[in-house]
Coordinates of C-alpha atoms in Angstrom, one line a residue:
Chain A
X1 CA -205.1 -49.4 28.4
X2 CA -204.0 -46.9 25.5
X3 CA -205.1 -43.9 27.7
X4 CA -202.0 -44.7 29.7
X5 CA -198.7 -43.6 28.8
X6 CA -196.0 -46.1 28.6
X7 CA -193.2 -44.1 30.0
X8 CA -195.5 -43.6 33.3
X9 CA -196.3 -47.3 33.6
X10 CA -192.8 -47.9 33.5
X11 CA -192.2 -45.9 36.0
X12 CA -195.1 -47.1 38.0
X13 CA -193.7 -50.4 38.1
X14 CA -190.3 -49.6 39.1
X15 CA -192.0 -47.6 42.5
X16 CA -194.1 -51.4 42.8
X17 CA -197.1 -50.1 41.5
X18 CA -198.6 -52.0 39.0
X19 CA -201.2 -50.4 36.2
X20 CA -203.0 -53.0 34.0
X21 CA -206.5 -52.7 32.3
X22 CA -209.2 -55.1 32.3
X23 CA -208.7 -56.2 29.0
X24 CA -204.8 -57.3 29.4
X25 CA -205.8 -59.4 32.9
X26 CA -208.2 -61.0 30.8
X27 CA -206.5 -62.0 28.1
X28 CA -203.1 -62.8 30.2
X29 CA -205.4 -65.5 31.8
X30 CA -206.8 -66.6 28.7
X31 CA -203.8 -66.9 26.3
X32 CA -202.0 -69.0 29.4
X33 CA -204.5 -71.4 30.0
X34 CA -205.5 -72.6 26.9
X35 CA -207.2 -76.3 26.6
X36 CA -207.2 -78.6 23.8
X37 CA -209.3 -81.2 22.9
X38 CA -208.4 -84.1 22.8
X39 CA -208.6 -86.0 19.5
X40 CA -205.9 -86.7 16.2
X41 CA -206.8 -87.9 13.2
X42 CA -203.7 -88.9 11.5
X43 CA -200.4 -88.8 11.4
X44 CA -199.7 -85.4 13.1
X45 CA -201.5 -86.6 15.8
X46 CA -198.4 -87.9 17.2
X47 CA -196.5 -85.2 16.9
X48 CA -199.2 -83.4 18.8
X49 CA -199.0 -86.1 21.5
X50 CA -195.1 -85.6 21.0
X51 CA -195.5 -82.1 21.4
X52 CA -197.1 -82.6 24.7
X53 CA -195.1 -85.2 26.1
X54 CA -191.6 -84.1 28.7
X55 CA -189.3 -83.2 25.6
X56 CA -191.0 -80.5 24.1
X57 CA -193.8 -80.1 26.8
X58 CA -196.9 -77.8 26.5
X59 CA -197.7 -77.1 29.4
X60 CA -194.7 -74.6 29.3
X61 CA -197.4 -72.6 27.4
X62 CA -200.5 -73.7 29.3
X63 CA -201.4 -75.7 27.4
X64 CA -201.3 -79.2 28.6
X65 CA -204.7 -79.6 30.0
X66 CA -206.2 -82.3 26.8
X67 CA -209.8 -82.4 27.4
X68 CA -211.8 -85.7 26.1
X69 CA -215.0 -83.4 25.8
X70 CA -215.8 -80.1 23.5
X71 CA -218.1 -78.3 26.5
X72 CA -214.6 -78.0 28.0
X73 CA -212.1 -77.4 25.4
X74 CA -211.4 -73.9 24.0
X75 CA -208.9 -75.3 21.3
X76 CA -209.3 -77.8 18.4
X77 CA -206.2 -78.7 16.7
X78 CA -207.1 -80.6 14.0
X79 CA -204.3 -82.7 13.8
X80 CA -204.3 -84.8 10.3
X81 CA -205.8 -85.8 7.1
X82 CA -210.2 -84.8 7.1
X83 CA -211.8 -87.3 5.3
X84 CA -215.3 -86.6 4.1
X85 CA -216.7 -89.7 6.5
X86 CA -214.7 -87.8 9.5
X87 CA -216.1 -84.2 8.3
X88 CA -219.2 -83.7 9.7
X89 CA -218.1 -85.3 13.1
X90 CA -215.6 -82.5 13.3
X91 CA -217.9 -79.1 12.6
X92 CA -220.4 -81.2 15.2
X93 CA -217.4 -81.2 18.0
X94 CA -216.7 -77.3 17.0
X95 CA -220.4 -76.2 17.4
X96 CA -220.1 -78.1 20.4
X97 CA -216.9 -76.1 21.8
X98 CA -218.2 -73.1 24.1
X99 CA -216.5 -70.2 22.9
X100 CA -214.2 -68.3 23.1
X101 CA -213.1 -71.1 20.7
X102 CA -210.3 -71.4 18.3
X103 CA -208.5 -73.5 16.2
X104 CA -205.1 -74.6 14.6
X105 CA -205.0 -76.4 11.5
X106 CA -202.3 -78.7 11.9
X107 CA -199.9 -80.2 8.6
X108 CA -200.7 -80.3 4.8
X109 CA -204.0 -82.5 5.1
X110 CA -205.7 -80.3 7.6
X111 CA -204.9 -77.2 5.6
X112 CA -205.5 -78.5 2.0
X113 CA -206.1 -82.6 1.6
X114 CA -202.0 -82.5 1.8
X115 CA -200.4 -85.5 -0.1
X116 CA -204.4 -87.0 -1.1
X117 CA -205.7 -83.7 -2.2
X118 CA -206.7 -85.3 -5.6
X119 CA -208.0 -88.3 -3.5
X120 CA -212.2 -88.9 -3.3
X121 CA -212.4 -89.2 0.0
X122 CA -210.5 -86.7 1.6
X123 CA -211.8 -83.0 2.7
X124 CA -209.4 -80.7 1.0
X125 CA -209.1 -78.5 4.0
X126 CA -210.8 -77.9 7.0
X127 CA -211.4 -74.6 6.6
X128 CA -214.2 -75.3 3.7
X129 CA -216.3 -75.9 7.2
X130 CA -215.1 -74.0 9.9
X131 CA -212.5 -70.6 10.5
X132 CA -209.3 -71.3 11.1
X133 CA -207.0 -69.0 13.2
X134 CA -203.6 -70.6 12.4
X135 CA -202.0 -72.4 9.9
X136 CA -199.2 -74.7 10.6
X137 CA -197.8 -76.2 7.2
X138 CA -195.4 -78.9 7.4
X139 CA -196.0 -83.4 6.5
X140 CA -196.6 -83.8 9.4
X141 CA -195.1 -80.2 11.4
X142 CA -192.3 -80.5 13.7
X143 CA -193.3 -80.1 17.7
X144 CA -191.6 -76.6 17.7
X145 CA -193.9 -75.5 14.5
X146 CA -196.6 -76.6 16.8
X147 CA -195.3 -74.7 19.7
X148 CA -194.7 -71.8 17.2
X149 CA -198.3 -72.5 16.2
X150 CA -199.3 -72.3 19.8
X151 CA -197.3 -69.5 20.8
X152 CA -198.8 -67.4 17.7
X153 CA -202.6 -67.9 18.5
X154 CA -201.1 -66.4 22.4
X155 CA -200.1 -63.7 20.7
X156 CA -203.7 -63.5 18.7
X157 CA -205.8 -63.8 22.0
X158 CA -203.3 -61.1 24.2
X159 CA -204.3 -58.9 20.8
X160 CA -208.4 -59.2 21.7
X161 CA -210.3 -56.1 22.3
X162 CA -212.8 -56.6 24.5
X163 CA -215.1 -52.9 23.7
X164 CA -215.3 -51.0 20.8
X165 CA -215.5 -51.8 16.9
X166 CA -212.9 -54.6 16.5
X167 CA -213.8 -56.3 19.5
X168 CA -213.5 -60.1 19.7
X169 CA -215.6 -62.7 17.7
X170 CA -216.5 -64.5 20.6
X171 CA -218.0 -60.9 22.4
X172 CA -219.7 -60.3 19.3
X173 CA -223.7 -61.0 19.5
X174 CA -223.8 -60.9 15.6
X175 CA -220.9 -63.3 14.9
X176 CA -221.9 -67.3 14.1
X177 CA -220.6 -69.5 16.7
X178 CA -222.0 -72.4 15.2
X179 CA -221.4 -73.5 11.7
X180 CA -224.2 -76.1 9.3
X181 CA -222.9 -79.4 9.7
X182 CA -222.4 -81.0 5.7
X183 CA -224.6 -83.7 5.3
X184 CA -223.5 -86.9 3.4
X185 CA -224.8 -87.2 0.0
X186 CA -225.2 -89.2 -3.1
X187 CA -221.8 -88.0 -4.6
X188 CA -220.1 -85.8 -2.1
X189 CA -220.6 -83.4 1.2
X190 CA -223.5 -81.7 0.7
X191 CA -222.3 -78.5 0.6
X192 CA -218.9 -79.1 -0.6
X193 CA -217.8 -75.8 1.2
X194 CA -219.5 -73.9 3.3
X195 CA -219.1 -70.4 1.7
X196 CA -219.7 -68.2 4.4
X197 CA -216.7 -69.2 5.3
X198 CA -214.4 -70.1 2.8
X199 CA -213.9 -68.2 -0.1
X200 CA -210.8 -69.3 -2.3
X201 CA -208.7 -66.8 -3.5
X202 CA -208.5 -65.5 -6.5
X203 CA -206.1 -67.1 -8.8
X204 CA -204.3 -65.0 -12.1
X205 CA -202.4 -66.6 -14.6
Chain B
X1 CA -198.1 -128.6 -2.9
X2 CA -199.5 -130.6 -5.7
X3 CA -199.1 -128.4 -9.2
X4 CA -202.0 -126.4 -10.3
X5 CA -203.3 -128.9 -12.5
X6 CA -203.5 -131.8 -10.2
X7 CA -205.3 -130.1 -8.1
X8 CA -207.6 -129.0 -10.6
X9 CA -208.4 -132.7 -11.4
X10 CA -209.2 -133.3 -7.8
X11 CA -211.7 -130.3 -7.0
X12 CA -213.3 -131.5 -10.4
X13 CA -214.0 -135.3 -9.3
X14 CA -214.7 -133.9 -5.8
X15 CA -217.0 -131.0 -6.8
X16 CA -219.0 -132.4 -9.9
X17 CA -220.2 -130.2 -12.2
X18 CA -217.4 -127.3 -11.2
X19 CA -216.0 -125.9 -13.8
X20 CA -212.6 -124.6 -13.4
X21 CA -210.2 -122.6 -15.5
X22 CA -206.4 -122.2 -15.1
X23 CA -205.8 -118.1 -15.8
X24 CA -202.3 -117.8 -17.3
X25 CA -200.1 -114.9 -15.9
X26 CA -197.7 -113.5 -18.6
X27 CA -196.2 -110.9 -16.0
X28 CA -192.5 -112.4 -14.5
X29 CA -194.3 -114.1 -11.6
X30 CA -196.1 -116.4 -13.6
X31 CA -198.3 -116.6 -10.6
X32 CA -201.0 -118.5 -12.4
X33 CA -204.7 -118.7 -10.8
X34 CA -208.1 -120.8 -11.0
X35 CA -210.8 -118.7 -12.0
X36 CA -214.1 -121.0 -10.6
X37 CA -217.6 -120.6 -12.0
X38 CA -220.1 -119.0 -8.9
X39 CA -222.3 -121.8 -9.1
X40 CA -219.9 -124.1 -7.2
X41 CA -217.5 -121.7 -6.1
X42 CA -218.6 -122.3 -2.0
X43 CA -218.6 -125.8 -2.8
X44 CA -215.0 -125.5 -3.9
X45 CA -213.9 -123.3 -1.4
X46 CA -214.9 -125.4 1.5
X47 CA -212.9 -128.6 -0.8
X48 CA -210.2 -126.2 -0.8
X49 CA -210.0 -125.6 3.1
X50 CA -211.3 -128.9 4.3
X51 CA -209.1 -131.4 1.8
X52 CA -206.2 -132.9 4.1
X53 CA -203.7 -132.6 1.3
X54 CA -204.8 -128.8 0.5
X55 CA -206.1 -127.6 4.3
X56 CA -205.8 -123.7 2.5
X57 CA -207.1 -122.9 6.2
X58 CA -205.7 -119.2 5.6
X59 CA -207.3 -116.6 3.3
X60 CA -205.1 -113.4 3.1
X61 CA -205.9 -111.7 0.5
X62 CA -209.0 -110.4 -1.2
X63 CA -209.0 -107.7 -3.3
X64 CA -211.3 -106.8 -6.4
X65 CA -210.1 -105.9 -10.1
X66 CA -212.3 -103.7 -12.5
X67 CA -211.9 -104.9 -16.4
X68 CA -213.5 -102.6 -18.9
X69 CA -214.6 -103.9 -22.2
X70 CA -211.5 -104.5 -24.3
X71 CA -210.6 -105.6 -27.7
X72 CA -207.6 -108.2 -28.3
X73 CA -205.2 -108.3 -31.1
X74 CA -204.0 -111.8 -32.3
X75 CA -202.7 -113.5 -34.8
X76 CA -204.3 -116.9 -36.4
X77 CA -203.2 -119.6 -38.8
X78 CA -206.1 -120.3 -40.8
X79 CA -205.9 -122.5 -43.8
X80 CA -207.6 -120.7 -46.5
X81 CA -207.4 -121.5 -50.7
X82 CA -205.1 -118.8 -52.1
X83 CA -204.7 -118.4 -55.5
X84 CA -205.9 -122.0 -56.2
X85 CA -204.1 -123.9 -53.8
X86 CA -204.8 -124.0 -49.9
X87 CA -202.6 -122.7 -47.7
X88 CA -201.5 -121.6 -44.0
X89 CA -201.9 -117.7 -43.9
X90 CA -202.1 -115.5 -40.9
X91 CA -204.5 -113.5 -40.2
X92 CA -205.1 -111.1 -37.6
X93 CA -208.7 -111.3 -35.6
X94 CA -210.3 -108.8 -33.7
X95 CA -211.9 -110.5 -30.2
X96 CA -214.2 -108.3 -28.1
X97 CA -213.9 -109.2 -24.4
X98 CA -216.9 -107.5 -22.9
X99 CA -216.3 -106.2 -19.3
X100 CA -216.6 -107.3 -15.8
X101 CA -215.6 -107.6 -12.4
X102 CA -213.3 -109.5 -10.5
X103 CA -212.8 -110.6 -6.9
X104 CA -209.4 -112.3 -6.3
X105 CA -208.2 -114.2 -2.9
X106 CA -205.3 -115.5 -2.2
X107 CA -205.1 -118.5 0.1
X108 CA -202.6 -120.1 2.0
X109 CA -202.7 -122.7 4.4
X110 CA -201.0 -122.7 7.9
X111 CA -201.3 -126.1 8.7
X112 CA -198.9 -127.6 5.9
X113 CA -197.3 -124.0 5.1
X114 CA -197.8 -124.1 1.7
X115 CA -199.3 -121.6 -0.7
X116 CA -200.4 -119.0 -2.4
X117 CA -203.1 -120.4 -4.9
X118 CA -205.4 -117.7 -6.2
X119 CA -209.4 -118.0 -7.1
X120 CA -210.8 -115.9 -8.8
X121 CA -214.6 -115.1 -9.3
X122 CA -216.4 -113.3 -11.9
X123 CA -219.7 -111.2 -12.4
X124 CA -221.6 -111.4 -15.8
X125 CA -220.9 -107.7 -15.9
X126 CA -220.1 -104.6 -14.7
X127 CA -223.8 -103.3 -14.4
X128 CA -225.4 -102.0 -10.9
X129 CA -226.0 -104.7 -8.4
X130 CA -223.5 -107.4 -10.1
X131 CA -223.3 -110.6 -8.1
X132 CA -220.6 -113.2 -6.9
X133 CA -221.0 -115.3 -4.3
X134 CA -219.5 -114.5 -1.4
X135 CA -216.2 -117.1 0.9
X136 CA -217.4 -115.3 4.4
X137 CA -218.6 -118.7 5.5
X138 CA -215.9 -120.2 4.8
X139 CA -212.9 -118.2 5.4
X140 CA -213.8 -115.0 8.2
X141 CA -211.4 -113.0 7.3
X142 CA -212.9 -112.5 3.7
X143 CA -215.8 -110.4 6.0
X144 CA -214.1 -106.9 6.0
X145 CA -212.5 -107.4 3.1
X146 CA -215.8 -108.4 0.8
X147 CA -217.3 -105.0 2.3
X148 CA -214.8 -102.9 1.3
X149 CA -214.7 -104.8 -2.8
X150 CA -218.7 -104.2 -2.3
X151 CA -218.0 -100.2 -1.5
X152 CA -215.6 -99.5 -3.6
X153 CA -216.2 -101.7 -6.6
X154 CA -220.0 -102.4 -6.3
X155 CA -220.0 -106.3 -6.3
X156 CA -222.7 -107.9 -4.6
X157 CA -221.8 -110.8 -2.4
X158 CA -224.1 -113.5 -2.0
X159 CA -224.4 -115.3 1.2
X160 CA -222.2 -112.5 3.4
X161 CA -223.6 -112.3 6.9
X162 CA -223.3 -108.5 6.7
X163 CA -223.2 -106.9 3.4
X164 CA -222.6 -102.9 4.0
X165 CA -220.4 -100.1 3.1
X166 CA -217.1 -100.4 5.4
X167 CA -215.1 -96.9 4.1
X168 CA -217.5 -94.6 2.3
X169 CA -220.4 -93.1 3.9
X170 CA -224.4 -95.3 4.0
X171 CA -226.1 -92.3 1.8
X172 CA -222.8 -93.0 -1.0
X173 CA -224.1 -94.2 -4.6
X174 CA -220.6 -94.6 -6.4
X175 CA -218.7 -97.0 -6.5
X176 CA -214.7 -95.4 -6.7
X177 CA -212.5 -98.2 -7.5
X178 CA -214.6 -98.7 -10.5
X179 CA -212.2 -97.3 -13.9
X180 CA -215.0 -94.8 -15.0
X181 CA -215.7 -93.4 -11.8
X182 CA -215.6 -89.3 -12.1
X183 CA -214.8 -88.0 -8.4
X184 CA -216.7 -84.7 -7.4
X185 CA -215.2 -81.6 -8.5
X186 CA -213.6 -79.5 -5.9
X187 CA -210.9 -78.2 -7.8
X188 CA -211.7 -74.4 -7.7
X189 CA -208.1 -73.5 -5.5
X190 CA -205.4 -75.2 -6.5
X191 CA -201.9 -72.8 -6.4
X192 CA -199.9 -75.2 -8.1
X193 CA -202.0 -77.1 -10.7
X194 CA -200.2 -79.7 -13.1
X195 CA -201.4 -82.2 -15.9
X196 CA -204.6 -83.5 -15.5
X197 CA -205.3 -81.5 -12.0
X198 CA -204.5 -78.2 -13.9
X199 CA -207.3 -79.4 -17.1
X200 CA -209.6 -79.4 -14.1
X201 CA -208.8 -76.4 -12.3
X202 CA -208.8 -74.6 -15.5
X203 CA -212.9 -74.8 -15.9
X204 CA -212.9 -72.7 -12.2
X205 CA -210.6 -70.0 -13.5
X206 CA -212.2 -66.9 -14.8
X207 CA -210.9 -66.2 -18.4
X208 CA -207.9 -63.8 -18.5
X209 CA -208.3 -59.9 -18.8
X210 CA -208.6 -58.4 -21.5
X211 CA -204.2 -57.4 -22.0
X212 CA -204.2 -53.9 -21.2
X213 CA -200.9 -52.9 -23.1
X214 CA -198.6 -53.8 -21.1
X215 CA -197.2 -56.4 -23.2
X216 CA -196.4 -54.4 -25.7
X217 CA -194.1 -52.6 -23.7
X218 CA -192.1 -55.8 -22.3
X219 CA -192.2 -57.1 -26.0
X220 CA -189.7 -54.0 -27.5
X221 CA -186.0 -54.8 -28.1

């Protein structure tokens, strides 16, 4: 699509005649027709359900179709607090998403253990397991920050390459679509992270 | 409701052999409690339902307490020969309570809508695989809750229908409730680390550079 030049396409357009390349159809169909699956795990759950009930309605977005099953679900929005019991369950649902898959990590708990981080029991992020495309922070986020959310990972998709070097994950023979599921051990997860994944940052003080 | 020590008197002539103590509660409550040996405690239990005066058909609560090995301070009047002559002096003993556990329910009963009374039950110690005998036969709603004192504290009950883990995991060997449990160490990114959390976070960081001058600069006048 960069071949063409804008100014032409514009003026294209206004004579009717509309240019588009392969790569925008595709991900103009994609990004507008996004399903998630259907499952919450905690409190933000509900604003999830909230989110895409009349008021503040997803399906503006495309995004309203909920599916109950993984094989037909290309988001997971992993709406509240992990646990270490609920863990596993969750990187099994991923592997079994077909991809292109993707997925929003909804409120404090799903990002970092939230409000329990210094709890036992609870995972302190999800992204220990599996990659995370967006971040939504908030106790639990507001329906627009999930819109926003929403909106953002749009924007992600309608960015895809579908060629070349930087071409998407999902068009990428190389690139794991499937992550180890932790198994349940004596003390904790086993692994803890997995650290192909997640790497924490570096912190100076 | 009869006071605590008339019925005390009454589970003893009705459960021979039961021995039962009143615990005394210093707190502002002064919710007082019976601890009952585990011998007799299902024989006491079902007195405690079953008696038509009683009928505790109801049992609400059950939760477990973890007592570490403690050492109490008090004063004594002993008589003791001081300088020749025998007097009243106090003294201050030492008493070692060794530790144990503790499963507490609180009962009331529907039927006359009367209540709380609390029983308690204790193990010898708080060793793997302690034992108390489990109230599941007698009240069902004790079921769930017995599981979840057996997961989290490690008490064994005897005599539960269905004795498993309810909130951790089968493959799980700690018991988290307990006072000297150490939870697993994941504390290699935390931004904002504070008292205890930051003693922890600090074995993950790597040591500080070495300063490279720059210190000096901001430390001139």
């Amino acid at each position: 699509m960069s071949d063409i030049d804008e100014g032409l396409r514009a003026e294209l357009q206004r004579q009717g005649i509309w240019v588009t390349s392969m790569q925008e159809l595709y991900n103009w169909g994609r990004k507008n027709s996004i399903w998630p699956l259907q499952f919450g795990l905690a409190c933000c759950a509900i604003e999830m359900i909230a989110t895409a009930a009349s008021r503040y309605d997803i399906a503006r977005f495309g995004g309203e179709i909920f599916r109950p099953s993984p094989r037909q679900a290309d988001l997971m929005i992993v709406a509240g607090t992990v646990t270490k019991k609920m863990a596993p369950q969750i990187v099994r649902l991923y592997n079994q998403m077909p991809d292109p898959k993707y997925v929003i990590s909804m409120g404090a708990c799903a990002i970092s253990g939230g409000p329990f981080k210094q709890g036992y029991n609870v995972l302190k992020g999800i992204d220990r397991y599996i990659p995370v495309d967006v971040y939504i922070p908030g106790c639990p986020p507001r329906p627009e920050a999930l819109l926003h959310a929403f909106m953002e990972l749009q924007r992600k998709i309608d960015e895809q390459k579908l060629t070349g070097a930087g071409k998407a994950a999902h068009l990428d023979r190389t690139h794991p679509s499937e992550f180890p599921v932790p198994a349940f051990g004596a003390h904790d997860l086993e692994p803890a992270a997995n650290s192909a994944v997640f790497q924490p940052p570096e912190i100076q003080r | 409701m009869q006071s605590l020590e008339q019925i005390k008197t009454r589970i003893e002539s009705a459960v021979p052999g039961a021995k039962i103590d009143i615990v005394p509660n210093a707190s502002p409550s002064q919710q007082l409690s019976f601890k009952i040996d585990n011998e007799h405690a299902r024989e006491v239990a079902k007195f405690l339902r079953d008696d038509s005066a009683l009928r505790f058909d109801f049992c609400s609560n059950v939760t477990g307490v973890d007592w570490l090995d403690r050492t109490v301070t008090k004063k004594v009047k002993v008589r003791k020969v001081v300088e020749g002559e025998e007097k009243e002096v106090e003294e201050t003993q030492q008493e070692k309570i060794p530790g144990y556990l503790e499963a507490v329910y609180h009962l009331y009963s529907i039927e006359h809508k009367h209540g709380p009374i609390i029983i308690r039950m204790r193990t010898a110690d708080r060793g793997e695989g302690v034992r108390a005998p489990s109230v599941t036969p007698i009240w069902r709603s004790a079921e769930f809750q017995e599981r979840e004192i057996f997961d989290l504290y490690g008490i064994r009950f005897e005599g539960h229908p269905d004795l498993r883990r309810i909130l951790m995991w089968d493959e799980f060997k700690d018991y988290p409730m307990r006072k000297d449990y150490r939870e697993p160490d994941d504390y290699e990114y935390e931004p904002t680390p504070h008292d205890d959390v930051l003693e922890k976070a600090k074995q993950h960081y790597a040591p500080r550079p070495q300063l490279d001058g720059a210190e000096n600069i901001t430390a001139q006048p």
